[in-house]
Amino acid sequence: MKKVTASAPGKLLLFGDHAVVYGHPCIVTAIDQRLSAIVELRGDNLFTVNAVDLKVVAYQKSIATVGQGEIPKAVQFLETILEQFLLQHPQKTGITVSTQSDFSSQFGFGSSSAVSVAFAKALYAAFGTDATKEDLFKLVYQSILKVQKVGSGFDVAAAIWGGTLYYVTPAKVVEKISITSLPLAVGYTGLKVSTAKIVQEVAVARTKDLTRIDGLFQRSTEIVEQARAALEAANWSEVGHLMNQNQTLLAELGVSSPELYRLIEAAKKAGAYGAKLSGAGKGDCMIAVVEAAQKNQVEAAINQTGGQALSVQPNAEGVRIEKE
Ligand code: MEV
């Protein structure tokens, strides 16, 4: 029976958090922490999931009932991907999907989008169906929207295209930013947040104060445009300076937190050029731009301030078939 393994990278949002939901650009980098999906075609008509990281072992139902009934939270993304795939490519062959992760789903590295992209890529390959990056994006993005209702899809794009991207939702613009390196430190706050909840809070704040919030998003666009040029020029002090500006804006938007603030300030004091939250905010991770010579100091400061420094390399390769 046919067996295909695909892997896709997690991501870090470098600039443009939240504004990207409202049609403004962002810059995202794919990271070297990957998620894998192994798809095996079966001799029967069952859909089976083994996702040890998600504490799912031997979840099973008939292919004909995929997308129906009560779907446990842990398998929602995978089952919805399969449901959407079957709508486009109806067939009755059973499949088993097993997933493996290099990283904890707590960090906010985009595990749902990475596992969804890896699964979709492996599915297309297992059934011998051609899919462009755009096809893959459409299938995964619509599945993710079906499950979590909100999201700009920047994380899906990072998992598919890889590298460092200038992105406008929904993949209206996906442009690779050519960088050879990007000296980053990453600190986890220890707080898991619900992206959907924070995106919703921003939406409510925006309806109450449209002019102010859209003004912040306009400023975000200016920062993103300048950051793109600074990244291409490898001007790290300018990239850091722009991160500080983006962080100020995100704090004004109300999505920072004391935990993020502490780690950001500690990183800057220890020698980082600049730092900001990455993603929805409130918790998850912060990022800092820091030269190699100062990296140990900055990571030590993050660890001593209640955070956890994570070893993450940016600009990683997008989704790929590992084994067929
Ligand atoms: C969350 O990781 C980033 C947000 O901009 C939401 C999104 O773009 O989907 C807050």
XYZ file of C-alpha atoms and ligand atoms in Angstrom:
334
model
C 0.000 0.000 0.000
C 1.208 3.470 -0.881
C 2.876 5.414 1.960
C 4.012 9.061 1.773
C 5.705 11.258 4.379
C 5.624 15.051 4.037
C 6.942 17.708 6.405
C 6.233 21.425 6.750
C 7.872 24.144 8.847
C 6.487 26.203 11.696
C 6.725 30.006 11.529
C 7.524 33.219 13.321
C 5.719 36.403 12.423
C 8.405 39.104 12.129
C 6.307 42.195 11.317
C 2.691 43.154 10.718
C 0.923 41.031 13.373
C -2.862 41.607 13.478
C -2.757 44.240 10.704
C -2.392 41.317 8.265
C -5.917 40.159 9.178
C -7.227 43.469 7.751
C -5.464 43.284 4.391
C -2.188 44.923 5.405
C 1.096 43.173 4.584
C 3.170 41.152 7.036
C 6.592 39.510 7.011
C 6.816 35.909 8.188
C 9.729 33.505 8.331
C 9.529 29.698 8.226
C 11.541 28.010 10.986
C 13.614 24.854 11.171
C 11.120 23.185 13.570
C 8.958 20.929 11.395
C 5.807 18.854 11.558
C 5.436 15.618 9.619
C 2.431 13.722 8.351
C 2.672 10.121 7.180
C -0.215 9.058 4.961
C -0.800 5.371 4.234
C -3.506 4.120 1.894
C -5.440 1.208 3.421
C -7.070 -1.915 2.074
C -10.385 -0.928 3.708
C -12.545 2.206 3.823
C -11.474 3.605 7.209
C -9.939 6.951 8.151
C -7.527 6.489 11.062
C -5.470 9.100 12.923
C -2.441 8.583 15.163
C -1.189 11.890 16.516
C 0.758 11.102 19.659
C 1.651 14.802 20.231
C -2.050 15.615 20.248
C -2.770 12.584 22.435
C -4.762 10.976 19.643
C -4.238 7.252 19.174
C -6.240 5.149 16.735
C -9.083 7.616 16.119
C -11.150 5.831 13.493
C -14.246 6.283 11.342
C -15.442 5.313 7.901
C -14.276 7.489 4.984
C -17.935 7.997 4.057
C -18.578 9.792 7.387
C -15.538 12.112 7.330
C -16.608 15.610 8.400
C -19.793 14.306 10.013
C -20.800 13.869 13.652
C -18.913 15.043 16.717
C -15.250 15.608 15.764
C -12.799 15.720 18.707
C -10.882 19.021 18.826
C -7.512 17.319 18.412
C -8.401 15.862 15.002
C -10.500 18.731 13.636
C -7.804 20.172 11.387
C -6.796 16.811 9.931
C -10.355 15.630 9.393
C -11.386 18.918 7.778
C -8.425 18.765 5.379
C -9.510 15.264 4.349
C -13.143 16.351 4.044
C -12.202 19.231 1.709
C -9.839 16.974 -0.270
C -12.598 14.374 -0.743
C -15.001 17.049 -1.979
C -12.525 17.847 -4.737
C -11.270 14.288 -5.318
C -14.006 11.856 -4.292
C -12.743 8.350 -3.521
C -13.403 5.526 -1.056
C -9.946 4.211 -0.203
C -9.223 4.263 3.516
C -6.218 6.144 4.842
C -4.168 6.284 8.010
C -2.460 9.548 8.946
C 0.209 9.705 11.640
C 1.804 12.968 12.704
C 5.063 13.873 14.420
C 6.300 17.227 15.643
C 9.710 18.755 16.363
C 8.086 21.270 18.709
C 5.351 21.735 21.295
C 2.034 23.073 20.050
C 2.189 25.491 23.034
C 4.816 27.791 21.483
C 2.577 29.446 18.890
C 4.839 28.314 16.034
C 1.829 27.483 13.869
C 1.541 23.756 14.510
C -2.039 23.532 13.183
C -1.158 25.116 9.854
C 2.109 23.176 9.495
C 0.463 19.812 10.207
C -2.417 20.672 7.883
C -0.043 21.601 5.063
C 2.080 18.463 5.574
C -1.058 16.292 5.588
C -2.514 17.917 2.462
C 0.786 17.572 0.599
C 1.071 13.876 1.560
C -2.581 13.265 0.596
C -2.166 14.712 -2.894
C 1.009 12.656 -3.374
C -0.527 9.431 -2.033
C -3.389 9.694 -4.532
C -1.058 10.751 -7.336
C -2.858 14.083 -7.799
C -0.953 17.164 -8.936
C -1.273 20.253 -6.779
C 0.403 23.621 -7.173
C 1.396 25.671 -4.132
C -1.707 27.781 -4.792
C -3.953 24.641 -4.836
C -2.424 23.541 -1.555
C -2.938 26.990 -0.048
C -6.609 27.105 -1.076
C -7.391 23.669 0.340
C -5.592 24.256 3.640
C -6.699 27.851 4.165
C -10.366 27.066 3.600
C -10.099 24.073 5.964
C -8.458 26.187 8.669
C -11.074 28.922 8.313
C -13.779 26.280 8.612
C -12.317 25.113 11.931
C -11.113 28.310 13.607
C -13.176 30.947 11.723
C -10.418 33.602 11.760
C -6.892 33.946 10.443
C -5.013 35.617 7.619
C -3.371 32.405 6.375
C 0.162 33.832 6.695
C 1.150 30.717 8.652
C -0.202 28.439 5.899
C 1.807 30.398 3.308
C 4.978 30.093 5.414
C 4.457 26.326 5.735
C 4.000 25.995 1.951
C 6.454 28.473 0.412
C 9.039 28.519 3.221
C 11.814 31.131 3.438
C 10.918 34.646 4.534
C 7.788 36.047 2.926
C 6.096 39.360 2.335
C 2.458 38.295 2.534
C -0.960 39.852 1.915
C -4.055 37.797 2.759
C -5.377 35.469 1.359
C -2.103 34.774 -0.489
C -2.955 37.732 -2.723
C 0.737 38.588 -2.513
C 3.360 36.004 -1.557
C 6.861 37.291 -2.285
C 10.114 35.783 -1.071
C 12.387 38.250 0.655
C 15.907 37.309 -0.216
C 17.950 37.087 2.946
C 20.943 34.901 3.680
C 20.734 35.072 7.456
C 18.615 36.609 10.160
C 20.157 36.706 13.620
C 17.244 36.050 15.964
C 16.732 35.067 19.589
C 13.364 33.621 20.566
C 11.822 33.556 24.040
C 8.723 31.662 25.130
C 6.624 33.404 27.798
C 5.188 30.136 29.128
C 1.689 31.418 28.400
C -0.479 29.631 25.860
C -2.970 31.954 24.231
C -5.978 31.533 21.997
C -5.225 33.353 18.743
C -8.909 33.324 17.774
C -9.853 34.998 21.060
C -7.281 37.791 20.729
C -8.150 38.372 17.050
C -11.765 38.665 18.165
C -10.847 41.173 20.904
C -9.040 43.330 18.343
C -12.085 43.146 16.051
C -14.306 44.404 18.883
C -11.855 47.199 19.758
C -11.753 48.191 16.080
C -15.522 48.564 15.806
C -15.408 50.889 18.835
C -12.492 52.999 17.637
C -12.086 52.494 13.908
C -9.991 55.584 13.160
C -7.407 54.925 15.860
C -7.031 51.208 15.128
C -6.877 51.647 11.363
C -4.285 54.359 11.965
C -2.199 51.795 13.863
C -2.586 49.321 10.998
C -1.531 51.979 8.485
C 1.579 52.562 10.582
C 2.121 48.787 10.581
C 2.197 48.810 6.774
C 4.858 51.531 6.782
C 6.960 49.525 9.236
C 6.586 46.364 7.123
C 7.710 48.181 3.951
C 10.765 49.612 5.730
C 11.510 46.252 7.355
C 11.472 44.493 4.008
C 14.180 46.840 2.721
C 16.184 46.568 5.957
C 16.050 42.743 5.865
C 17.198 42.692 2.243
C 20.050 45.037 3.140
C 20.929 42.870 6.189
C 20.766 46.067 8.234
C 20.130 44.373 11.582
C 20.183 47.500 13.717
C 17.454 48.980 11.510
C 15.474 45.688 11.630
C 15.715 45.833 15.436
C 14.680 49.487 15.525
C 11.620 48.660 13.373
C 10.751 45.735 15.673
C 10.695 48.174 18.590
C 8.319 50.422 16.655
C 6.100 47.478 15.742
C 6.051 46.415 19.404
C 4.986 49.904 20.544
C 2.140 49.788 18.041
C 1.052 46.307 19.151
C 1.099 47.425 22.793
C -1.153 50.351 21.800
C -3.407 47.827 20.111
C -3.690 46.124 23.510
C -2.144 42.761 22.632
C 1.079 42.901 24.662
C 1.312 41.690 28.263
C 3.579 42.148 31.305
C 5.200 38.771 30.549
C 6.048 39.792 26.962
C 7.167 43.257 28.072
C 9.582 41.775 30.639
C 11.251 39.473 28.127
C 11.409 42.179 25.441
C 13.011 44.710 27.790
C 15.437 42.093 29.163
C 16.524 41.143 25.629
C 17.128 44.780 24.673
C 19.062 45.496 27.872
C 21.238 42.443 27.209
C 22.268 43.785 23.799
C 19.514 43.006 21.263
C 18.956 45.658 18.587
C 15.219 45.388 19.110
C 12.463 42.995 20.121
C 8.743 42.423 19.822
C 5.992 39.917 20.416
C 5.391 37.492 17.550
C 1.884 36.442 16.545
C -1.345 37.096 18.393
C 0.332 38.509 21.516
C -0.530 38.298 25.245
C 1.638 35.155 25.518
C 3.384 32.726 23.141
C 6.808 33.975 22.002
C 8.809 37.161 21.640
C 11.614 37.618 19.146
C 14.728 39.761 19.251
C 17.308 40.730 16.607
C 20.733 40.121 18.040
C 24.269 39.737 16.689
C 25.918 36.342 17.281
C 28.335 37.871 19.817
C 25.455 38.964 22.089
C 23.140 35.995 21.539
C 24.211 34.023 24.636
C 23.756 37.082 26.854
C 20.304 37.784 25.415
C 19.202 34.158 25.810
C 20.479 34.121 29.399
C 18.507 37.324 30.102
C 15.347 35.719 28.657
C 15.840 32.640 30.850
C 16.507 34.745 33.954
C 13.378 36.835 33.407
C 10.916 33.980 33.579
C 11.037 33.037 29.909
C 12.510 30.123 28.019
C 14.990 30.785 25.218
C 14.278 28.522 22.263
C 16.791 27.540 19.637
C 15.125 28.347 16.322
C 16.632 28.988 12.892
C 14.608 31.172 10.508
C 14.284 31.117 6.694
C 13.637 27.338 6.522
C 12.471 25.318 3.542
C 8.722 25.032 2.870
C 6.678 21.836 2.665
C 8.462 18.859 1.125
C 7.985 15.164 0.524
C 10.386 13.311 2.819
C 9.680 9.738 1.709
C 7.498 8.087 -0.911
C -1.457 35.203 14.911
O -0.391 34.296 14.883
C -1.224 36.357 13.982
C -2.428 37.234 13.758
O -2.030 38.277 12.853
C -3.617 36.469 13.214
C -3.462 36.048 11.773
O -2.773 36.722 10.984
O -4.064 35.022 11.403
C -2.830 37.888 15.058
